């Protein structure tokens, strides 16, 4: 496929775990991928495969843990 630009805004938790591999493959195939993640999150780390941009949230990690 032709490379294009893709903005990914994953939800915290299992949705990201499922999407992560797909996002990496799209990047490998030439797509320019930007992943927008909250400053407070689980398992959303940076990588060389795609660009990660964080955005501020009002929730702390403790509040996130307690919500789940």
PDB file of N, CA, C and O in Angstrom:
ATOM      1  N   UNK A   1       0.837  -1.188   0.000  1.00  0.00           N
ATOM      2  CA  UNK A   1       0.000   0.000   0.000  1.00  0.00           C
ATOM      3  C   UNK A   1       0.876   1.243   0.000  1.00  0.00           C
ATOM      4  O   UNK A   1       2.024   1.208   0.399  1.00  0.00           O
ATOM      5  N   UNK A   2       0.322   2.340  -0.468  1.00  0.00           N
ATOM      6  CA  UNK A   2       1.041   3.603  -0.454  1.00  0.00           C
ATOM      7  C   UNK A   2       1.080   4.131   0.971  1.00  0.00           C
ATOM      8  O   UNK A   2       0.119   3.996   1.718  1.00  0.00           O
ATOM      9  N   UNK A   3       2.201   4.740   1.329  1.00  0.00           N
ATOM     10  CA  UNK A   3       2.323   5.325   2.664  1.00  0.00           C
ATOM     11  C   UNK A   3       1.481   6.574   2.798  1.00  0.00           C
ATOM     12  O   UNK A   3       1.329   7.347   1.867  1.00  0.00           O
ATOM     13  N   UNK A   4       0.908   6.762   3.955  1.00  0.00           N
ATOM     14  CA  UNK A   4       0.091   7.930   4.218  1.00  0.00           C
ATOM     15  C   UNK A   4       0.283   8.378   5.644  1.00  0.00           C
ATOM     16  O   UNK A   4       1.138   7.880   6.358  1.00  0.00           O
ATOM     17  N   UNK A   5      -0.510   9.325   6.073  1.00  0.00           N
ATOM     18  CA  UNK A   5      -0.431   9.833   7.436  1.00  0.00           C
ATOM     19  C   UNK A   5      -1.605   9.294   8.232  1.00  0.00           C
ATOM     20  O   UNK A   5      -2.734   9.250   7.738  1.00  0.00           O
ATOM     21  N   UNK A   6      -1.313   8.885   9.463  1.00  0.00           N
ATOM     22  CA  UNK A   6      -2.331   8.282  10.302  1.00  0.00           C
ATOM     23  C   UNK A   6      -2.209   8.819  11.723  1.00  0.00           C
ATOM     24  O   UNK A   6      -1.122   8.821  12.296  1.00  0.00           O
ATOM     25  N   UNK A   7      -3.326   9.297  12.264  1.00  0.00           N
ATOM     26  CA  UNK A   7      -3.383   9.740  13.656  1.00  0.00           C
ATOM     27  C   UNK A   7      -4.155   8.685  14.434  1.00  0.00           C
ATOM     28  O   UNK A   7      -5.280   8.344  14.078  1.00  0.00           O
ATOM     29  N   UNK A   8      -3.547   8.155  15.491  1.00  0.00           N
ATOM     30  CA  UNK A   8      -4.166   7.110  16.304  1.00  0.00           C
ATOM     31  C   UNK A   8      -4.417   7.673  17.694  1.00  0.00           C
ATOM     32  O   UNK A   8      -3.511   8.220  18.325  1.00  0.00           O
ATOM     33  N   UNK A   9      -5.654   7.540  18.171  1.00  0.00           N
ATOM     34  CA  UNK A   9      -6.029   8.007  19.507  1.00  0.00           C
ATOM     35  C   UNK A   9      -6.615   6.806  20.252  1.00  0.00           C
ATOM     36  O   UNK A   9      -7.827   6.603  20.264  1.00  0.00           O
ATOM     37  N   UNK A  10      -5.738   5.985  20.861  1.00  0.00           N
ATOM     38  CA  UNK A  10      -6.216   4.766  21.511  1.00  0.00           C
ATOM     39  C   UNK A  10      -6.815   5.033  22.889  1.00  0.00           C
ATOM     40  O   UNK A  10      -6.496   6.013  23.537  1.00  0.00           O
ATOM     41  N   UNK A  11      -7.673   4.127  23.299  1.00  0.00           N
ATOM     42  CA  UNK A  11      -8.203   4.148  24.658  1.00  0.00           C
ATOM     43  C   UNK A  11      -7.187   3.458  25.562  1.00  0.00           C
ATOM     44  O   UNK A  11      -6.415   2.618  25.110  1.00  0.00           O
ATOM     45  N   UNK A  12      -7.208   3.776  26.813  1.00  0.00           N
ATOM     46  CA  UNK A  12      -6.297   3.159  27.772  1.00  0.00           C
ATOM     47  C   UNK A  12      -6.689   1.703  27.968  1.00  0.00           C
ATOM     48  O   UNK A  12      -7.857   1.372  28.041  1.00  0.00           O
ATOM     49  N   UNK A  13      -5.694   0.837  28.053  1.00  0.00           N
ATOM     50  CA  UNK A  13      -5.957  -0.560  28.380  1.00  0.00           C
ATOM     51  C   UNK A  13      -5.935  -1.478  27.176  1.00  0.00           C
ATOM     52  O   UNK A  13      -5.136  -1.327  26.278  1.00  0.00           O
ATOM     53  N   UNK A  14      -6.856  -2.421  27.154  1.00  0.00           N
ATOM     54  CA  UNK A  14      -6.821  -3.509  26.184  1.00  0.00           C
ATOM     55  C   UNK A  14      -6.939  -3.044  24.741  1.00  0.00           C
ATOM     56  O   UNK A  14      -6.408  -3.680  23.844  1.00  0.00           O
ATOM     57  N   UNK A  15      -7.645  -1.951  24.475  1.00  0.00           N
ATOM     58  CA  UNK A  15      -7.755  -1.479  23.100  1.00  0.00           C
ATOM     59  C   UNK A  15      -6.373  -1.174  22.528  1.00  0.00           C
ATOM     60  O   UNK A  15      -6.074  -1.513  21.392  1.00  0.00           O
ATOM     61  N   UNK A  16      -5.528  -0.543  23.318  1.00  0.00           N
ATOM     62  CA  UNK A  16      -4.193  -0.221  22.839  1.00  0.00           C
ATOM     63  C   UNK A  16      -3.355  -1.478  22.647  1.00  0.00           C
ATOM     64  O   UNK A  16      -2.621  -1.598  21.677  1.00  0.00           O
ATOM     65  N   UNK A  17      -3.479  -2.425  23.564  1.00  0.00           N
ATOM     66  CA  UNK A  17      -2.705  -3.659  23.428  1.00  0.00           C
ATOM     67  C   UNK A  17      -3.051  -4.371  22.123  1.00  0.00           C
ATOM     68  O   UNK A  17      -2.185  -4.964  21.482  1.00  0.00           O
ATOM     69  N   UNK A  18      -4.296  -4.305  21.709  1.00  0.00           N
ATOM     70  CA  UNK A  18      -4.715  -4.927  20.452  1.00  0.00           C
ATOM     71  C   UNK A  18      -4.260  -4.115  19.241  1.00  0.00           C
ATOM     72  O   UNK A  18      -3.928  -4.682  18.199  1.00  0.00           O
ATOM     73  N   UNK A  19      -4.254  -2.801  19.362  1.00  0.00           N
ATOM     74  CA  UNK A  19      -3.922  -1.919  18.238  1.00  0.00           C
ATOM     75  C   UNK A  19      -2.424  -1.769  18.000  1.00  0.00           C
ATOM     76  O   UNK A  19      -1.998  -1.476  16.883  1.00  0.00           O
ATOM     77  N   UNK A  20      -1.638  -1.946  19.041  1.00  0.00           N
ATOM     78  CA  UNK A  20      -0.210  -1.648  18.986  1.00  0.00           C
ATOM     79  C   UNK A  20       0.493  -2.366  17.828  1.00  0.00           C
ATOM     80  O   UNK A  20       1.249  -1.756  17.073  1.00  0.00           O
ATOM     81  N   UNK A  21       0.237  -3.641  17.665  1.00  0.00           N
ATOM     82  CA  UNK A  21       0.885  -4.409  16.605  1.00  0.00           C
ATOM     83  C   UNK A  21       0.468  -3.908  15.224  1.00  0.00           C
ATOM     84  O   UNK A  21       1.287  -3.807  14.313  1.00  0.00           O
ATOM     85  N   UNK A  22      -0.798  -3.567  15.056  1.00  0.00           N
ATOM     86  CA  UNK A  22      -1.293  -3.047  13.778  1.00  0.00           C
ATOM     87  C   UNK A  22      -0.623  -1.713  13.456  1.00  0.00           C
ATOM     88  O   UNK A  22      -0.191  -1.479  12.321  1.00  0.00           O
ATOM     89  N   UNK A  23      -0.511  -0.848  14.456  1.00  0.00           N
ATOM     90  CA  UNK A  23       0.126   0.462  14.268  1.00  0.00           C
ATOM     91  C   UNK A  23       1.589   0.284  13.869  1.00  0.00           C
ATOM     92  O   UNK A  23       2.087   0.965  12.972  1.00  0.00           O
ATOM     93  N   UNK A  24       2.284  -0.651  14.503  1.00  0.00           N
ATOM     94  CA  UNK A  24       3.685  -0.903  14.162  1.00  0.00           C
ATOM     95  C   UNK A  24       3.822  -1.404  12.726  1.00  0.00           C
ATOM     96  O   UNK A  24       4.715  -0.972  11.986  1.00  0.00           O
ATOM     97  N   UNK A  25       2.932  -2.294  12.298  1.00  0.00           N
ATOM     98  CA  UNK A  25       2.977  -2.811  10.925  1.00  0.00           C
ATOM     99  C   UNK A  25       2.699  -1.709   9.903  1.00  0.00           C
ATOM    100  O   UNK A  25       3.338  -1.655   8.852  1.00  0.00           O
ATOM    101  N   UNK A  26       1.744  -0.837  10.202  1.00  0.00           N
ATOM    102  CA  UNK A  26       1.461   0.275   9.297  1.00  0.00           C
ATOM    103  C   UNK A  26       2.683   1.170   9.151  1.00  0.00           C
ATOM    104  O   UNK A  26       3.003   1.630   8.052  1.00  0.00           O
ATOM    105  N   UNK A  27       3.371   1.408  10.256  1.00  0.00           N
ATOM    106  CA  UNK A  27       4.589   2.218  10.215  1.00  0.00           C
ATOM    107  C   UNK A  27       5.663   1.540   9.358  1.00  0.00           C
ATOM    108  O   UNK A  27       6.312   2.189   8.548  1.00  0.00           O
ATOM    109  N   UNK A  28       5.821   0.236   9.531  1.00  0.00           N
ATOM    110  CA  UNK A  28       6.808  -0.522   8.745  1.00  0.00           C
ATOM    111  C   UNK A  28       6.499  -0.458   7.248  1.00  0.00           C
ATOM    112  O   UNK A  28       7.401  -0.541   6.427  1.00  0.00           O
ATOM    113  N   UNK A  29       5.230  -0.310   6.899  1.00  0.00           N
ATOM    114  CA  UNK A  29       4.818  -0.269   5.491  1.00  0.00           C
ATOM    115  C   UNK A  29       4.858   1.137   4.902  1.00  0.00           C
ATOM    116  O   UNK A  29       4.365   1.377   3.811  1.00  0.00           O
ATOM    117  N   UNK A  30       5.430   2.084   5.663  1.00  0.00           N
ATOM    118  CA  UNK A  30       5.656   3.412   5.110  1.00  0.00           C
ATOM    119  C   UNK A  30       4.695   4.493   5.541  1.00  0.00           C
ATOM    120  O   UNK A  30       4.820   5.629   5.098  1.00  0.00           O
ATOM    121  N   UNK A  31       3.744   4.160   6.380  1.00  0.00           N
ATOM    122  CA  UNK A  31       2.813   5.174   6.863  1.00  0.00           C
ATOM    123  C   UNK A  31       3.483   6.015   7.952  1.00  0.00           C
ATOM    124  O   UNK A  31       4.262   5.496   8.748  1.00  0.00           O
ATOM    125  N   UNK A  32       3.199   7.295   7.956  1.00  0.00           N
ATOM    126  CA  UNK A  32       3.674   8.182   9.014  1.00  0.00           C
ATOM    127  C   UNK A  32       2.604   8.159  10.106  1.00  0.00           C
ATOM    128  O   UNK A  32       1.489   8.632   9.900  1.00  0.00           O
ATOM    129  N   UNK A  33       2.944   7.568  11.252  1.00  0.00           N
ATOM    130  CA  UNK A  33       1.966   7.341  12.308  1.00  0.00           C
ATOM    131  C   UNK A  33       2.281   8.209  13.526  1.00  0.00           C
ATOM    132  O   UNK A  33       3.422   8.245  13.990  1.00  0.00           O
ATOM    133  N   UNK A  34       1.271   8.903  14.019  1.00  0.00           N
ATOM    134  CA  UNK A  34       1.360   9.674  15.261  1.00  0.00           C
ATOM    135  C   UNK A  34       0.314   9.093  16.208  1.00  0.00           C
ATOM    136  O   UNK A  34      -0.854   8.965  15.854  1.00  0.00           O
ATOM    137  N   UNK A  35       0.765   8.720  17.418  1.00  0.00           N
ATOM    138  CA  UNK A  35      -0.139   8.173  18.427  1.00  0.00           C
ATOM    139  C   UNK A  35      -0.300   9.225  19.518  1.00  0.00           C
ATOM    140  O   UNK A  35       0.680   9.655  20.120  1.00  0.00           O
ATOM    141  N   UNK A  36      -1.522   9.643  19.757  1.00  0.00           N
ATOM    142  CA  UNK A  36      -1.843  10.650  20.766  1.00  0.00           C
ATOM    143  C   UNK A  36      -2.250   9.925  22.046  1.00  0.00           C
ATOM    144  O   UNK A  36      -3.263   9.220  22.064  1.00  0.00           O
ATOM    145  N   UNK A  37      -1.436  10.055  23.099  1.00  0.00           N
ATOM    146  CA  UNK A  37      -1.708   9.343  24.349  1.00  0.00           C
ATOM    147  C   UNK A  37      -1.797  10.322  25.519  1.00  0.00           C
ATOM    148  O   UNK A  37      -1.158  11.368  25.510  1.00  0.00           O
ATOM    149  N   UNK A  38      -2.605   9.979  26.527  1.00  0.00           N
ATOM    150  CA  UNK A  38      -2.678  10.821  27.710  1.00  0.00           C
ATOM    151  C   UNK A  38      -1.378  10.731  28.512  1.00  0.00           C
ATOM    152  O   UNK A  38      -0.688   9.714  28.464  1.00  0.00           O
ATOM    153  N   UNK A  39      -1.051  11.797  29.239  1.00  0.00           N
ATOM    154  CA  UNK A  39       0.163  11.785  30.072  1.00  0.00           C
ATOM    155  C   UNK A  39       0.113  10.673  31.110  1.00  0.00           C
ATOM    156  O   UNK A  39       1.137  10.111  31.467  1.00  0.00           O
ATOM    157  N   UNK A  40      -1.074  10.358  31.600  1.00  0.00           N
ATOM    158  CA  UNK A  40      -1.262   9.296  32.582  1.00  0.00           C
ATOM    159  C   UNK A  40      -1.912   8.119  31.866  1.00  0.00           C
ATOM    160  O   UNK A  40      -3.039   8.214  31.396  1.00  0.00           O
ATOM    161  N   UNK A  41      -1.173   7.023  31.741  1.00  0.00           N
ATOM    162  CA  UNK A  41      -1.713   5.853  31.052  1.00  0.00           C
ATOM    163  C   UNK A  41      -0.948   4.606  31.464  1.00  0.00           C
ATOM    164  O   UNK A  41       0.112   4.685  32.064  1.00  0.00           O
ATOM    165  N   UNK A  42      -1.504   3.466  31.101  1.00  0.00           N
ATOM    166  CA  UNK A  42      -0.827   2.181  31.314  1.00  0.00           C
ATOM    167  C   UNK A  42      -0.288   1.685  29.986  1.00  0.00           C
ATOM    168  O   UNK A  42      -0.953   1.765  28.962  1.00  0.00           O
ATOM    169  N   UNK A  43       0.901   1.163  29.992  1.00  0.00           N
ATOM    170  CA  UNK A  43       1.479   0.424  28.869  1.00  0.00           C
ATOM    171  C   UNK A  43       1.476   1.169  27.544  1.00  0.00           C
ATOM    172  O   UNK A  43       1.406   0.566  26.487  1.00  0.00           O
ATOM    173  N   UNK A  44       1.535   2.465  27.567  1.00  0.00           N
ATOM    174  CA  UNK A  44       1.637   3.238  26.327  1.00  0.00           C
ATOM    175  C   UNK A  44       3.000   3.921  26.319  1.00  0.00           C
ATOM    176  O   UNK A  44       3.143   5.061  26.711  1.00  0.00           O
ATOM    177  N   UNK A  45       3.989   3.173  25.884  1.00  0.00           N
ATOM    178  CA  UNK A  45       5.348   3.696  25.892  1.00  0.00           C
ATOM    179  C   UNK A  45       5.746   4.210  24.512  1.00  0.00           C
ATOM    180  O   UNK A  45       5.080   3.935  23.524  1.00  0.00           O
ATOM    181  N   UNK A  46       6.838   4.939  24.479  1.00  0.00           N
ATOM    182  CA  UNK A  46       7.334   5.454  23.206  1.00  0.00           C
ATOM    183  C   UNK A  46       8.117   4.361  22.480  1.00  0.00           C
ATOM    184  O   UNK A  46       8.578   3.397  23.081  1.00  0.00           O
ATOM    185  N   UNK A  47       8.255   4.527  21.191  1.00  0.00           N
ATOM    186  CA  UNK A  47       8.976   3.571  20.362  1.00  0.00           C
ATOM    187  C   UNK A  47       9.520   4.298  19.135  1.00  0.00           C
ATOM    188  O   UNK A  47       9.091   5.406  18.829  1.00  0.00           O
ATOM    189  N   UNK A  48      10.423   3.660  18.431  1.00  0.00           N
ATOM    190  CA  UNK A  48      10.969   4.237  17.204  1.00  0.00           C
ATOM    191  C   UNK A  48      10.020   4.038  16.023  1.00  0.00           C
ATOM    192  O   UNK A  48      10.124   4.710  15.009  1.00  0.00           O
ATOM    193  N   UNK A  49       9.062   3.112  16.145  1.00  0.00           N
ATOM    194  CA  UNK A  49       8.187   2.770  15.026  1.00  0.00           C
ATOM    195  C   UNK A  49       7.213   3.893  14.674  1.00  0.00           C
ATOM    196  O   UNK A  49       6.799   4.016  13.528  1.00  0.00           O
ATOM    197  N   UNK A  50       6.826   4.700  15.663  1.00  0.00           N
ATOM    198  CA  UNK A  50       5.864   5.769  15.428  1.00  0.00           C
ATOM    199  C   UNK A  50       6.117   6.892  16.408  1.00  0.00           C
ATOM    200  O   UNK A  50       6.766   6.711  17.433  1.00  0.00           O
ATOM    201  N   UNK A  51       5.594   8.066  16.091  1.00  0.00           N
ATOM    202  CA  UNK A  51       5.759   9.232  16.952  1.00  0.00           C
ATOM    203  C   UNK A  51       4.658   9.233  18.009  1.00  0.00           C
ATOM    204  O   UNK A  51       3.492   8.976  17.698  1.00  0.00           O
ATOM    205  N   UNK A  52       5.033   9.507  19.251  1.00  0.00           N
ATOM    206  CA  UNK A  52       4.074   9.599  20.344  1.00  0.00           C
ATOM    207  C   UNK A  52       3.975  11.042  20.805  1.00  0.00           C
ATOM    208  O   UNK A  52       4.988  11.692  21.056  1.00  0.00           O
ATOM    209  N   UNK A  53       2.744  11.561  20.869  1.00  0.00           N
ATOM    210  CA  UNK A  53       2.479  12.899  21.373  1.00  0.00           C
ATOM    211  C   UNK A  53       1.563  12.732  22.580  1.00  0.00           C
ATOM    212  O   UNK A  53       0.556  12.031  22.505  1.00  0.00           O
ATOM    213  N   UNK A  54       1.933  13.350  23.697  1.00  0.00           N
ATOM    214  CA  UNK A  54       1.110  13.233  24.899  1.00  0.00           C
ATOM    215  C   UNK A  54       0.243  14.473  25.062  1.00  0.00           C
ATOM    216  O   UNK A  54       0.575  15.551  24.592  1.00  0.00           O
ATOM    217  N   UNK A  55      -0.878  14.274  25.741  1.00  0.00           N
ATOM    218  CA  UNK A  55      -1.750  15.403  26.065  1.00  0.00           C
ATOM    219  C   UNK A  55      -2.073  15.346  27.553  1.00  0.00           C
ATOM    220  O   UNK A  55      -2.152  14.269  28.150  1.00  0.00           O
ATOM    221  N   UNK A  56      -2.218  16.501  28.192  1.00  0.00           N
ATOM    222  CA  UNK A  56      -2.480  16.544  29.640  1.00  0.00           C
ATOM    223  C   UNK A  56      -3.882  16.032  29.966  1.00  0.00           C
ATOM    224  O   UNK A  56      -4.819  16.183  29.168  1.00  0.00           O
ATOM    225  N   UNK A  57      -3.989  15.410  31.127  1.00  0.00           N
ATOM    226  CA  UNK A  57      -5.282  14.948  31.643  1.00  0.00           C
ATOM    227  C   UNK A  57      -5.388  15.356  33.108  1.00  0.00           C
ATOM    228  O   UNK A  57      -4.381  15.590  33.776  1.00  0.00           O
ATOM    229  N   UNK A  58      -6.598  15.431  33.597  1.00  0.00           N
ATOM    230  CA  UNK A  58      -6.803  15.856  34.993  1.00  0.00           C
ATOM    231  C   UNK A  58      -6.723  14.697  35.968  1.00  0.00           C
ATOM    232  O   UNK A  58      -6.762  14.890  37.175  1.00  0.00           O
ATOM    233  N   UNK A  59      -6.595  13.486  35.477  1.00  0.00           N
ATOM    234  CA  UNK A  59      -6.600  12.281  36.290  1.00  0.00           C
ATOM    235  C   UNK A  59      -5.178  11.859  36.659  1.00  0.00           C
ATOM    236  O   UNK A  59      -4.271  11.928  35.837  1.00  0.00           O
ATOM    237  N   UNK A  60      -4.992  11.402  37.911  1.00  0.00           N
ATOM    238  CA  UNK A  60      -3.701  10.861  38.330  1.00  0.00           C
ATOM    239  C   UNK A  60      -3.682   9.359  38.047  1.00  0.00           C
ATOM    240  O   UNK A  60      -4.727   8.746  37.819  1.00  0.00           O
ATOM    241  N   UNK A  61      -2.506   8.771  38.098  1.00  0.00           N
ATOM    242  CA  UNK A  61      -2.392   7.324  37.892  1.00  0.00           C
ATOM    243  C   UNK A  61      -3.147   6.571  38.988  1.00  0.00           C
ATOM    244  O   UNK A  61      -3.795   5.557  38.715  1.00  0.00           O
ATOM    245  N   UNK A  62      -3.106   7.070  40.205  1.00  0.00           N
ATOM    246  CA  UNK A  62      -3.837   6.437  41.306  1.00  0.00           C
ATOM    247  C   UNK A  62      -5.348   6.463  41.040  1.00  0.00           C
ATOM    248  O   UNK A  62      -6.049   5.462  41.260  1.00  0.00           O
ATOM    249  N   UNK A  63      -5.853   7.568  40.549  1.00  0.00           N
ATOM    250  CA  UNK A  63      -7.288   7.666  40.229  1.00  0.00           C
ATOM    251  C   UNK A  63      -7.653   6.704  39.092  1.00  0.00           C
ATOM    252  O   UNK A  63      -8.720   6.085  39.128  1.00  0.00           O
ATOM    253  N   UNK A  64      -6.774   6.601  38.128  1.00  0.00           N
ATOM    254  CA  UNK A  64      -7.006   5.669  37.019  1.00  0.00           C
ATOM    255  C   UNK A  64      -7.046   4.229  37.539  1.00  0.00           C
ATOM    256  O   UNK A  64      -7.928   3.456  37.179  1.00  0.00           O
ATOM    257  N   UNK A  65      -6.108   3.888  38.395  1.00  0.00           N
ATOM    258  CA  UNK A  65      -6.063   2.547  38.993  1.00  0.00           C
ATOM    259  C   UNK A  65      -7.347   2.258  39.776  1.00  0.00           C
ATOM    260  O   UNK A  65      -7.920   1.176  39.660  1.00  0.00           O
ATOM    261  N   UNK A  66      -7.786   3.229  40.553  1.00  0.00           N
ATOM    262  CA  UNK A  66      -8.982   3.048  41.370  1.00  0.00           C
ATOM    263  C   UNK A  66     -10.256   2.926  40.524  1.00  0.00           C
ATOM    264  O   UNK A  66     -11.207   2.256  40.916  1.00  0.00           O
ATOM    265  N   UNK A  67     -10.267   3.560  39.374  1.00  0.00           N
ATOM    266  CA  UNK A  67     -11.438   3.499  38.499  1.00  0.00           C
ATOM    267  C   UNK A  67     -11.618   2.109  37.899  1.00  0.00           C
ATOM    268  O   UNK A  67     -12.724   1.720  37.558  1.00  0.00           O
ATOM    269  N   UNK A  68     -10.518   1.388  37.796  1.00  0.00           N
ATOM    270  CA  UNK A  68     -10.600   0.056  37.217  1.00  0.00           C
ATOM    271  C   UNK A  68     -10.423  -0.986  38.279  1.00  0.00           C
ATOM    272  O   UNK A  68     -10.524  -2.115  38.152  1.00  0.00           O
TER     273      UNK A  68
END
